[in-house]
mmCIF file of C-alpha atoms and ligand atoms in Angstrom:
data_model
loop_
_atom_site.group_PDB
_atom_site.id
_atom_site.type_symbol
_atom_site.label_atom_id
_atom_site.label_comp_id
_atom_site.label_asym_id
_atom_site.label_seq_id
_atom_site.Cartn_x
_atom_site.Cartn_y
_atom_site.Cartn_z
ATOM 1 C CA MET S 1 -14.355 4.915 49.922
ATOM 2 C CA ILE S 2 -12.791 8.115 48.663
ATOM 3 C CA ILE S 3 -11.328 8.181 45.167
ATOM 4 C CA LYS S 4 -7.935 9.843 45.575
ATOM 5 C CA LYS S 5 -6.263 9.113 42.281
ATOM 6 C CA VAL S 6 -7.178 8.106 38.739
ATOM 7 C CA LYS S 7 -4.724 6.875 36.122
ATOM 8 C CA LEU S 8 -5.612 6.691 32.444
ATOM 9 C CA HIS S 9 -3.527 4.256 30.421
ATOM 10 C CA HIS S 10 -3.748 4.655 26.651
ATOM 11 C CA LEU S 11 -2.993 1.267 25.076
ATOM 12 C CA ASN S 12 -2.695 0.200 21.454
ATOM 13 C CA MET S 13 -3.257 -3.459 20.738
ATOM 14 C CA THR S 14 -3.513 -5.346 17.448
ATOM 15 C CA MET S 15 -5.895 -8.253 17.033
ATOM 16 C CA LYS S 16 -4.654 -11.502 15.469
ATOM 17 C CA ASN S 17 -7.229 -11.109 12.680
ATOM 18 C CA SER S 18 -9.304 -8.205 11.472
ATOM 19 C CA PHE S 19 -12.937 -8.323 12.550
ATOM 20 C CA VAL S 20 -15.271 -7.410 9.698
ATOM 21 C CA THR S 21 -18.888 -6.295 10.142
ATOM 22 C CA SER S 22 -21.448 -4.467 8.018
ATOM 23 C CA PHE S 23 -20.109 -1.187 9.470
ATOM 24 C CA GLY S 24 -16.391 -1.742 8.795
ATOM 25 C CA SER S 25 -13.232 -3.636 9.668
ATOM 26 C CA ILE S 26 -11.312 -3.462 12.960
ATOM 27 C CA GLN S 27 -7.833 -4.756 13.724
ATOM 28 C CA GLU S 28 -5.960 -1.986 15.560
ATOM 29 C CA LYS S 29 -7.477 -1.165 18.914
ATOM 30 C CA PRO S 30 -6.577 2.015 20.761
ATOM 31 C CA PHE S 31 -8.294 2.067 24.142
ATOM 32 C CA LEU S 32 -8.124 3.407 27.664
ATOM 33 C CA LEU S 33 -7.667 1.515 30.888
ATOM 34 C CA VAL S 34 -8.976 3.406 33.895
ATOM 35 C CA GLU S 35 -7.251 2.718 37.217
ATOM 36 C CA VAL S 36 -8.848 4.247 40.317
ATOM 37 C CA MET S 37 -7.202 4.389 43.727
ATOM 38 C CA ASP S 38 -8.807 4.909 47.138
ATOM 39 C CA GLU S 39 -7.516 6.541 50.338
ATOM 40 C CA SER S 40 -5.792 3.300 51.408
ATOM 41 C CA GLY S 41 -4.058 2.604 48.099
ATOM 42 C CA ASN S 42 -6.486 -0.094 46.880
ATOM 43 C CA THR S 43 -6.971 -0.059 43.129
ATOM 44 C CA GLY S 44 -9.750 -0.923 40.697
ATOM 45 C CA TRP S 45 -9.597 -1.319 36.923
ATOM 46 C CA GLY S 46 -11.970 -0.552 34.056
ATOM 47 C CA GLU S 47 -11.666 -0.602 30.256
ATOM 48 C CA SER S 48 -13.166 1.705 27.666
ATOM 49 C CA THR S 49 -14.569 -0.182 24.669
ATOM 50 C CA ALA S 50 -14.874 2.720 22.227
ATOM 51 C CA PHE S 51 -13.218 2.061 18.879
ATOM 52 C CA HIS S 52 -10.984 4.462 16.920
ATOM 53 C CA ALA S 53 -13.950 5.467 14.702
ATOM 54 C CA PRO S 54 -17.635 6.180 15.505
ATOM 55 C CA TRP S 55 -18.950 3.222 13.491
ATOM 56 C CA TYR S 56 -20.713 1.149 16.118
ATOM 57 C CA ASN S 57 -21.959 4.155 18.072
ATOM 58 C CA GLU S 58 -20.983 7.814 18.235
ATOM 59 C CA GLU S 59 -18.179 7.388 20.773
ATOM 60 C CA THR S 60 -14.490 7.018 19.934
ATOM 61 C CA PHE S 61 -11.233 6.527 21.817
ATOM 62 C CA GLN S 62 -10.664 10.301 21.611
ATOM 63 C CA THR S 63 -14.140 11.319 22.817
ATOM 64 C CA ASN S 64 -13.790 8.879 25.731
ATOM 65 C CA LEU S 65 -10.443 10.404 26.668
ATOM 66 C CA HIS S 66 -11.951 13.906 26.543
ATOM 67 C CA ILE S 67 -15.085 13.067 28.528
ATOM 68 C CA ILE S 68 -13.294 11.004 31.164
ATOM 69 C CA LYS S 69 -10.429 13.486 31.627
ATOM 70 C CA ASP S 70 -12.383 16.737 31.501
ATOM 71 C CA PHE S 71 -15.771 15.795 32.989
ATOM 72 C CA LEU S 72 -15.982 12.420 34.735
ATOM 73 C CA ILE S 73 -12.759 12.400 36.744
ATOM 74 C CA PRO S 74 -13.454 15.888 38.205
ATOM 75 C CA LEU S 75 -16.900 14.642 39.295
ATOM 76 C CA LEU S 76 -15.392 11.636 41.052
ATOM 77 C CA LEU S 77 -12.140 12.763 42.701
ATOM 78 C CA ASN S 78 -12.318 13.219 46.481
ATOM 79 C CA ARG S 79 -15.930 11.999 46.474
ATOM 80 C CA ASN S 80 -16.976 9.728 49.310
ATOM 81 C CA ILE S 81 -18.762 6.784 47.720
ATOM 82 C CA ASN S 82 -20.485 4.103 49.752
ATOM 83 C CA HIS S 83 -21.552 1.923 46.856
ATOM 84 C CA PRO S 84 -20.748 1.883 43.103
ATOM 85 C CA ASP S 85 -24.474 2.261 42.332
ATOM 86 C CA GLU S 86 -23.966 5.923 43.305
ATOM 87 C CA VAL S 87 -21.579 6.539 40.409
ATOM 88 C CA SER S 88 -24.226 6.619 37.683
ATOM 89 C CA ALA S 89 -26.142 9.246 39.683
ATOM 90 C CA ILE S 90 -22.938 11.303 40.082
ATOM 91 C CA PHE S 91 -22.411 11.104 36.297
ATOM 92 C CA SER S 92 -26.028 11.910 35.434
ATOM 93 C CA PRO S 93 -25.385 15.620 34.653
ATOM 94 C CA ILE S 94 -23.330 14.376 31.676
ATOM 95 C CA ARG S 95 -25.534 13.327 28.750
ATOM 96 C CA LYS S 96 -24.894 9.914 27.145
ATOM 97 C CA ASN S 97 -21.182 9.130 26.574
ATOM 98 C CA ASN S 98 -22.058 5.736 28.019
ATOM 99 C CA MET S 99 -18.782 4.019 27.143
ATOM 100 C CA ALA S 100 -16.765 6.731 28.877
ATOM 101 C CA LYS S 101 -18.981 6.435 31.977
ATOM 102 C CA ALA S 102 -18.862 2.638 31.993
ATOM 103 C CA ALA S 103 -15.043 2.533 31.868
ATOM 104 C CA ILE S 104 -14.670 4.534 35.069
ATOM 105 C CA GLU S 105 -17.748 3.072 36.818
ATOM 106 C CA GLY S 106 -16.365 -0.421 36.142
ATOM 107 C CA ALA S 107 -13.122 0.533 37.872
ATOM 108 C CA VAL S 108 -15.097 1.703 40.926
ATOM 109 C CA TRP S 109 -17.010 -1.621 41.004
ATOM 110 C CA ASP S 110 -13.721 -3.565 40.933
ATOM 111 C CA LEU S 111 -12.322 -1.373 43.721
ATOM 112 C CA TYR S 112 -15.491 -1.776 45.804
ATOM 113 C CA ALA S 113 -15.483 -5.567 45.437
ATOM 114 C CA LYS S 114 -11.793 -5.746 46.403
ATOM 115 C CA ARG S 115 -12.299 -3.540 49.475
ATOM 116 C CA ASN S 116 -15.118 -5.826 50.580
ATOM 117 C CA SER S 117 -13.227 -9.066 49.820
ATOM 118 C CA LEU S 118 -15.788 -10.139 47.222
ATOM 119 C CA PRO S 119 -15.494 -11.486 43.699
ATOM 120 C CA LEU S 120 -17.091 -8.904 41.392
ATOM 121 C CA SER S 121 -19.577 -11.552 40.222
ATOM 122 C CA GLN S 122 -20.782 -11.948 43.802
ATOM 123 C CA ALA S 123 -20.905 -8.198 44.426
ATOM 124 C CA LEU S 124 -23.242 -8.007 41.418
ATOM 125 C CA GLY S 125 -25.457 -10.873 42.581
ATOM 126 C CA GLY S 126 -24.080 -13.495 40.189
ATOM 127 C CA THR S 127 -24.989 -17.144 40.744
ATOM 128 C CA PHE S 128 -23.370 -19.153 37.918
ATOM 129 C CA LYS S 129 -19.984 -20.739 38.685
ATOM 130 C CA ASN S 130 -19.385 -21.312 34.986
ATOM 131 C CA ILE S 131 -20.753 -19.292 32.110
ATOM 132 C CA GLU S 132 -21.668 -20.747 28.751
ATOM 133 C CA VAL S 133 -20.031 -18.882 25.891
ATOM 134 C CA GLY S 134 -20.265 -18.595 22.140
ATOM 135 C CA VAL S 135 -18.236 -16.866 19.513
ATOM 136 C CA SER S 136 -19.000 -14.003 17.141
ATOM 137 C CA ILE S 137 -17.454 -14.441 13.705
ATOM 138 C CA GLY S 138 -16.902 -11.539 11.314
ATOM 139 C CA LEU S 139 -17.674 -11.514 7.588
ATOM 140 C CA GLN S 140 -15.325 -13.792 5.609
ATOM 141 C CA LYS S 141 -14.276 -13.773 1.939
ATOM 142 C CA SER S 142 -16.600 -16.651 1.006
ATOM 143 C CA SER S 143 -19.173 -19.024 2.475
ATOM 144 C CA ASP S 144 -16.623 -21.865 2.238
ATOM 145 C CA GLU S 145 -14.135 -19.889 4.283
ATOM 146 C CA LEU S 146 -16.815 -19.074 6.843
ATOM 147 C CA ILE S 147 -17.760 -22.754 7.107
ATOM 148 C CA SER S 148 -14.166 -23.731 7.822
ATOM 149 C CA VAL S 149 -13.817 -21.003 10.485
ATOM 150 C CA VAL S 150 -17.094 -22.098 12.090
ATOM 151 C CA LYS S 151 -15.911 -25.732 12.068
ATOM 152 C CA ASN S 152 -12.844 -24.777 14.105
ATOM 153 C CA TYR S 153 -14.877 -22.964 16.753
ATOM 154 C CA VAL S 154 -17.426 -25.772 16.951
ATOM 155 C CA GLN S 155 -14.553 -28.230 17.481
ATOM 156 C CA ALA S 156 -13.187 -25.919 20.177
ATOM 157 C CA GLY S 157 -16.503 -26.421 21.980
ATOM 158 C CA TYR S 158 -18.193 -23.021 21.649
ATOM 159 C CA LYS S 159 -21.880 -23.398 22.471
ATOM 160 C CA ARG S 160 -23.338 -20.987 19.964
ATOM 161 C CA ILE S 161 -22.088 -19.433 16.770
ATOM 162 C CA LYS S 162 -22.969 -15.901 15.724
ATOM 163 C CA VAL S 163 -22.166 -14.725 12.231
ATOM 164 C CA LYS S 164 -22.304 -11.267 10.752
ATOM 165 C CA ILE S 165 -24.557 -10.581 7.789
ATOM 166 C CA LYS S 166 -25.042 -7.621 5.462
ATOM 167 C CA PRO S 167 -27.058 -6.977 2.289
ATOM 168 C CA GLY S 168 -25.743 -9.310 -0.409
ATOM 169 C CA SER S 169 -24.218 -11.597 2.191
ATOM 170 C CA ASP S 170 -27.205 -13.006 4.033
ATOM 171 C CA ILE S 171 -29.590 -15.678 2.732
ATOM 172 C CA SER S 172 -27.042 -17.636 0.690
ATOM 173 C CA LEU S 173 -24.548 -17.480 3.540
ATOM 174 C CA ILE S 174 -26.999 -18.636 6.221
ATOM 175 C CA SER S 175 -28.382 -21.345 3.955
ATOM 176 C CA ALA S 176 -24.856 -22.713 3.289
ATOM 177 C CA LEU S 177 -24.073 -22.685 7.013
ATOM 178 C CA ARG S 178 -27.327 -24.415 7.888
ATOM 179 C CA GLU S 179 -26.645 -27.105 5.357
ATOM 180 C CA ALA S 180 -23.171 -27.694 6.794
ATOM 181 C CA PHE S 181 -24.352 -27.561 10.439
ATOM 182 C CA PRO S 182 -28.014 -28.645 10.617
ATOM 183 C CA GLU S 183 -28.253 -28.702 14.444
ATOM 184 C CA LEU S 184 -25.891 -25.868 15.388
ATOM 185 C CA PRO S 185 -27.221 -23.126 17.699
ATOM 186 C CA LEU S 186 -26.740 -20.343 15.170
ATOM 187 C CA MET S 187 -27.633 -16.656 15.021
ATOM 188 C CA ALA S 188 -26.945 -13.671 12.763
ATOM 189 C CA ASP S 189 -25.993 -10.070 13.574
ATOM 190 C CA ALA S 190 -26.711 -7.367 10.973
ATOM 191 C CA ASN S 191 -25.354 -4.370 12.900
ATOM 192 C CA SER S 192 -28.179 -2.167 11.545
ATOM 193 C CA ALA S 193 -27.537 -2.889 7.879
ATOM 194 C CA TYR S 194 -31.193 -3.197 6.781
ATOM 195 C CA THR S 195 -34.473 -1.284 6.647
ATOM 196 C CA LEU S 196 -38.123 -2.350 6.592
ATOM 197 C CA ASP S 197 -37.855 -2.436 2.781
ATOM 198 C CA ASP S 198 -35.821 -5.632 3.245
ATOM 199 C CA ILE S 199 -38.632 -7.475 5.005
ATOM 200 C CA GLU S 200 -38.629 -10.256 2.361
ATOM 201 C CA ILE S 201 -35.033 -11.159 3.307
ATOM 202 C CA PHE S 202 -36.070 -11.666 6.928
ATOM 203 C CA ARG S 203 -39.109 -13.706 5.900
ATOM 204 C CA GLN S 204 -36.744 -16.017 4.026
ATOM 205 C CA LEU S 205 -34.279 -16.191 6.917
ATOM 206 C CA ASP S 206 -37.153 -17.490 9.029
ATOM 207 C CA GLN S 207 -36.740 -20.963 7.499
ATOM 208 C CA TYR S 208 -33.209 -21.538 8.911
ATOM 209 C CA ASN S 209 -34.148 -21.913 12.544
ATOM 210 C CA LEU S 210 -31.864 -19.162 13.820
ATOM 211 C CA LEU S 211 -31.773 -18.670 17.588
ATOM 212 C CA MET S 212 -32.329 -14.979 16.959
ATOM 213 C CA ILE S 213 -31.406 -12.148 14.634
ATOM 214 C CA GLU S 214 -29.482 -9.275 16.186
ATOM 215 C CA GLN S 215 -30.065 -5.589 15.366
ATOM 216 C CA PRO S 216 -31.397 -5.954 11.829
ATOM 217 C CA LEU S 217 -32.646 -2.328 11.516
ATOM 218 C CA GLY S 218 -31.555 1.206 12.468
ATOM 219 C CA TYR S 219 -28.988 1.629 15.240
ATOM 220 C CA ASP S 220 -31.324 3.989 17.081
ATOM 221 C CA ASP S 221 -34.620 2.393 16.116
ATOM 222 C CA ILE S 222 -37.161 0.730 18.369
ATOM 223 C CA VAL S 223 -40.411 1.277 16.417
ATOM 224 C CA ASP S 224 -39.511 -0.374 13.078
ATOM 225 C CA HIS S 225 -38.131 -3.404 14.902
ATOM 226 C CA SER S 226 -41.566 -3.941 16.438
ATOM 227 C CA LYS S 227 -43.123 -3.884 12.941
ATOM 228 C CA LEU S 228 -40.541 -6.404 11.715
ATOM 229 C CA GLN S 229 -40.975 -8.685 14.739
ATOM 230 C CA ARG S 230 -44.716 -8.916 14.008
ATOM 231 C CA GLU S 231 -43.899 -10.218 10.506
ATOM 232 C CA ILE S 232 -41.303 -12.878 11.367
ATOM 233 C CA LYS S 233 -40.954 -15.926 13.658
ATOM 234 C CA THR S 234 -37.241 -15.574 14.398
ATOM 235 C CA PRO S 235 -36.790 -13.669 17.668
ATOM 236 C CA ILE S 236 -35.234 -10.225 17.304
ATOM 237 C CA CYS S 237 -32.419 -9.338 19.712
ATOM 238 C CA LEU S 238 -31.552 -5.662 20.171
ATOM 239 C CA ASP S 239 -27.970 -4.468 20.601
ATOM 240 C CA GLU S 240 -27.169 -0.939 19.295
ATOM 241 C CA SER S 241 -30.553 0.628 20.065
ATOM 242 C CA ILE S 242 -30.600 -0.278 23.772
ATOM 243 C CA LEU S 243 -28.770 2.383 25.795
ATOM 244 C CA SER S 244 -30.680 2.201 29.070
ATOM 245 C CA LEU S 245 -33.362 0.454 31.101
ATOM 246 C CA GLU S 246 -35.838 2.988 29.685
ATOM 247 C CA ASP S 247 -35.048 1.781 26.157
ATOM 248 C CA VAL S 248 -35.587 -1.827 27.261
ATOM 249 C CA LYS S 249 -38.978 -0.956 28.736
ATOM 250 C CA LYS S 250 -40.042 0.654 25.451
ATOM 251 C CA ALA S 251 -38.720 -2.223 23.353
ATOM 252 C CA ILE S 252 -40.558 -4.822 25.430
ATOM 253 C CA GLU S 253 -43.768 -2.812 25.540
ATOM 254 C CA LEU S 254 -43.736 -2.379 21.744
ATOM 255 C CA GLY S 255 -42.702 -5.981 21.090
ATOM 256 C CA SER S 256 -39.520 -4.874 19.314
ATOM 257 C CA ALA S 257 -37.351 -7.644 20.782
ATOM 258 C CA LYS S 258 -37.680 -11.028 22.435
ATOM 259 C CA VAL S 259 -34.068 -11.089 23.615
ATOM 260 C CA ILE S 260 -31.710 -8.352 24.831
ATOM 261 C CA ASN S 261 -27.953 -8.181 24.261
ATOM 262 C CA ILE S 262 -26.465 -6.419 27.293
ATOM 263 C CA LYS S 263 -23.144 -4.667 26.810
ATOM 264 C CA ILE S 264 -21.903 -2.943 29.947
ATOM 265 C CA SER S 265 -20.324 -0.112 27.979
ATOM 266 C CA ARG S 266 -23.303 0.589 25.718
ATOM 267 C CA VAL S 267 -25.652 1.055 28.692
ATOM 268 C CA GLY S 268 -23.250 3.204 30.737
ATOM 269 C CA GLY S 269 -22.026 0.708 33.309
ATOM 270 C CA LEU S 270 -22.629 -2.313 35.500
ATOM 271 C CA THR S 271 -25.340 -0.680 37.605
ATOM 272 C CA GLU S 272 -27.537 -0.028 34.553
ATOM 273 C CA ALA S 273 -26.649 -3.459 33.121
ATOM 274 C CA LYS S 274 -27.831 -5.086 36.332
ATOM 275 C CA LYS S 275 -31.077 -3.078 36.307
ATOM 276 C CA ILE S 276 -31.747 -4.241 32.746
ATOM 277 C CA HIS S 277 -30.983 -7.822 33.759
ATOM 278 C CA ASP S 278 -33.398 -7.650 36.693
ATOM 279 C CA TYR S 279 -36.183 -6.062 34.646
ATOM 280 C CA CYS S 280 -35.849 -8.621 31.840
ATOM 281 C CA LEU S 281 -35.910 -11.461 34.378
ATOM 282 C CA GLU S 282 -39.180 -10.109 35.722
ATOM 283 C CA LYS S 283 -40.593 -9.833 32.173
ATOM 284 C CA ASN S 284 -39.388 -13.280 31.063
ATOM 285 C CA ILE S 285 -37.052 -11.816 28.460
ATOM 286 C CA PRO S 286 -33.747 -13.700 28.255
ATOM 287 C CA VAL S 287 -30.514 -11.703 28.038
ATOM 288 C CA TRP S 288 -26.927 -12.447 27.054
ATOM 289 C CA CYS S 289 -23.653 -10.608 27.373
ATOM 290 C CA GLY S 290 -22.392 -8.941 24.208
ATOM 291 C CA GLY S 291 -18.757 -8.176 23.438
ATOM 292 C CA MET S 292 -16.730 -5.265 22.074
ATOM 293 C CA LEU S 293 -13.513 -7.134 21.220
ATOM 294 C CA GLU S 294 -12.314 -6.341 24.734
ATOM 295 C CA ALA S 295 -8.874 -6.877 26.175
ATOM 296 C CA GLY S 296 -8.589 -8.716 29.489
ATOM 297 C CA ILE S 297 -9.952 -6.089 31.867
ATOM 298 C CA GLY S 298 -13.159 -5.564 29.897
ATOM 299 C CA ARG S 299 -13.457 -9.309 29.326
ATOM 300 C CA ALA S 300 -13.232 -9.937 33.089
ATOM 301 C CA HIS S 301 -16.068 -7.474 33.714
ATOM 302 C CA ASN S 302 -18.200 -9.290 31.111
ATOM 303 C CA ILE S 303 -17.598 -12.648 32.805
ATOM 304 C CA ALA S 304 -18.689 -11.265 36.189
ATOM 305 C CA LEU S 305 -21.871 -9.801 34.699
ATOM 306 C CA ALA S 306 -22.709 -12.956 32.733
ATOM 307 C CA SER S 307 -22.815 -14.920 36.015
ATOM 308 C CA LEU S 308 -26.203 -13.338 36.821
ATOM 309 C CA PRO S 309 -29.147 -15.774 36.576
ATOM 310 C CA ASN S 310 -31.001 -14.375 33.535
ATOM 311 C CA PHE S 311 -27.944 -14.651 31.259
ATOM 312 C CA THR S 312 -29.475 -17.763 29.741
ATOM 313 C CA PHE S 313 -28.041 -17.589 26.201
ATOM 314 C CA PRO S 314 -24.304 -18.061 25.652
ATOM 315 C CA GLY S 315 -22.621 -14.671 25.190
ATOM 316 C CA ASP S 316 -19.868 -13.305 22.919
ATOM 317 C CA THR S 317 -17.124 -13.553 25.569
ATOM 318 C CA SER S 318 -14.595 -15.949 24.040
ATOM 319 C CA SER S 319 -11.042 -16.941 25.063
ATOM 320 C CA SER S 320 -8.384 -14.198 25.134
ATOM 321 C CA SER S 321 -6.455 -16.192 22.507
ATOM 322 C CA ARG S 322 -9.318 -15.847 20.017
ATOM 323 C CA TYR S 323 -8.417 -12.143 19.804
ATOM 324 C CA TRP S 324 -4.875 -11.543 21.121
ATOM 325 C CA GLU S 325 -1.374 -13.012 20.905
ATOM 326 C CA GLU S 326 -0.920 -11.741 24.435
ATOM 327 C CA ASP S 327 -3.640 -10.399 26.752
ATOM 328 C CA ILE S 328 -3.167 -7.940 29.632
ATOM 329 C CA ILE S 329 -4.400 -10.095 32.531
ATOM 330 C CA THR S 330 -3.117 -13.127 34.401
ATOM 331 C CA PRO S 331 -4.319 -15.761 33.896
ATOM 332 C CA GLU S 332 -5.733 -15.108 30.441
ATOM 333 C CA VAL S 333 -9.392 -15.962 29.836
ATOM 334 C CA VAL S 334 -9.828 -19.552 28.658
ATOM 335 C CA ALA S 335 -13.076 -21.096 27.422
ATOM 336 C CA LYS S 336 -13.005 -24.873 27.791
ATOM 337 C CA ASP S 337 -15.706 -26.958 26.102
ATOM 338 C CA GLY S 338 -17.676 -23.727 25.726
ATOM 339 C CA TYR S 339 -17.518 -22.713 29.383
ATOM 340 C CA ILE S 340 -15.539 -20.058 31.234
ATOM 341 C CA THR S 341 -15.067 -20.564 34.972
ATOM 342 C CA VAL S 342 -16.141 -17.467 36.883
ATOM 343 C CA PRO S 343 -13.083 -16.458 38.934
ATOM 344 C CA THR S 344 -13.322 -16.532 42.726
ATOM 345 C CA GLY S 345 -10.549 -14.012 43.445
ATOM 346 C CA TYR S 346 -11.613 -10.595 44.745
ATOM 347 C CA GLY S 347 -12.720 -7.877 42.345
ATOM 348 C CA ILE S 348 -12.512 -8.830 38.668
ATOM 349 C CA GLY S 349 -10.602 -11.931 39.786
ATOM 350 C CA TYR S 350 -7.792 -11.625 37.236
ATOM 351 C CA GLU S 351 -4.561 -9.734 37.878
ATOM 352 C CA PRO S 352 -3.770 -6.858 35.522
ATOM 353 C CA ASN S 353 -0.476 -7.911 33.911
ATOM 354 C CA LEU S 354 1.523 -4.727 34.475
ATOM 355 C CA GLU S 355 4.334 -5.866 32.221
ATOM 356 C CA SER S 356 2.130 -6.410 29.182
ATOM 357 C CA ILE S 357 0.137 -3.280 29.990
ATOM 358 C CA LYS S 358 3.383 -1.318 29.924
ATOM 359 C CA LYS S 359 4.377 -2.918 26.648
ATOM 360 C CA PHE S 360 1.159 -1.780 24.940
ATOM 361 C CA THR S 361 1.044 1.663 26.612
ATOM 362 C CA GLU S 362 1.341 4.713 24.392
ATOM 363 C CA ASN S 363 0.498 7.365 26.960
ATOM 364 C CA LEU S 364 -0.336 7.692 30.653
ATOM 365 C CA TRP S 365 -2.141 10.442 32.567
ATOM 366 C CA GLU S 366 -2.490 10.765 36.300
ATOM 367 C CA PHE S 367 -5.056 12.825 38.200
ATOM 368 C CA LYS S 368 -4.887 13.414 41.956
ATOM 369 C CA ALA S 369 -7.396 14.809 44.408
HETATM 370 O O1 OSB I 1 -22.408 -6.063 17.266
HETATM 371 O O2 OSB I 1 -21.915 -7.376 18.837
HETATM 372 C C1 OSB I 1 -21.561 -6.587 17.973
HETATM 373 C C2 OSB I 1 -17.756 -6.441 17.761
HETATM 374 C C3 OSB I 1 -17.579 -5.085 17.600
HETATM 375 C C4 OSB I 1 -18.661 -4.250 17.559
HETATM 376 C C5 OSB I 1 -19.944 -4.772 17.645
HETATM 377 C C6 OSB I 1 -20.145 -6.128 17.814
HETATM 378 C C7 OSB I 1 -19.025 -6.981 17.848
HETATM 379 C C8 OSB I 1 -19.117 -8.418 17.951
HETATM 380 C C9 OSB I 1 -17.936 -9.170 18.542
HETATM 381 O O3 OSB I 1 -20.046 -9.057 17.526
HETATM 382 C C10 OSB I 1 -18.078 -9.455 19.993
HETATM 383 C C11 OSB I 1 -16.789 -9.935 20.609
HETATM 384 O O4 OSB I 1 -16.301 -10.989 20.220
HETATM 385 O O5 OSB I 1 -16.261 -9.236 21.491
HETATM 386 MG MG1 MG I 2 -24.265 -6.793 17.777
#
């Protein structure tokens, strides 16, 4: 296929509720949709997950726009591509900027799957027909409030609950939750809010039978996590500090994690995500699909990826309605009894809803070969 045209749609969407983590609060979401077109007019869609501010990682909406517009699109236009796995090699002269790369690579994967009359999940080697999903809940005003929010999601059937923690809002919060839900598959995500000086907190958290604890230490650390893992029973799951298969190899070799959160955007695309999946399968390390508060296009990519066989923990991909009054795909994503059906339509398997996309569009750029 030859990429003849790329459109960048700048959308602004507002989440129903703000999402609060140890690094900050998010409610307004500016983001880019990348639409690629081949020589026959087929299209593929991708979504950038960078936030407005560099709080989760160093990328932002604006840096993604710059990198995609000024570096990645020129590398791709008029290129003959046989398989989307080639895209990461084409982008390799550009250092990092993984979210920018993933947005455009994802669009090429969707296009490739459509051209070959395949669901994206199948093009990636997915095997699950339904994926088990959980929900990630931000910091709330009080433990009581958190318990009532958790109750609603448990009643809605979500298979695993993840809650955010931060210094001052950890042991008491987890202990209250455990008391209210003794059997619940529960985990905590610190988003890098702690250091090795806090080791006593993690020793205490060990008694609450958490499925895992996500990214307790530095966002770019692998070494300290291995020291912490040696001191605690609860499995450590790495999110922020895994940017590539190389990072995964180091983390497993050092014993820094027993579980890996795979986010397509954080690792630079579906090809790298799949490599990480395959390597972890070989090493007996379970993985699950993380989330970045995506709109429908990004959510659809996550569902396709999570259909691969080593995605054995429920991921953070919840129903569209958990985030948005109105999503940008048809049908919207629905989790029923904690499962999402992997779509069987070609490509991402959901139709971009052009009307809602237009409604949320602030700006549009078009690049032609
Ligand atoms: O650390 O997994 C995270 C949201 C924004 C940034 C980072 C994270 C999250 C989530 C929510 O936990 C995942 C989702 O529901 O999309
Ligand atoms: Mg996380």
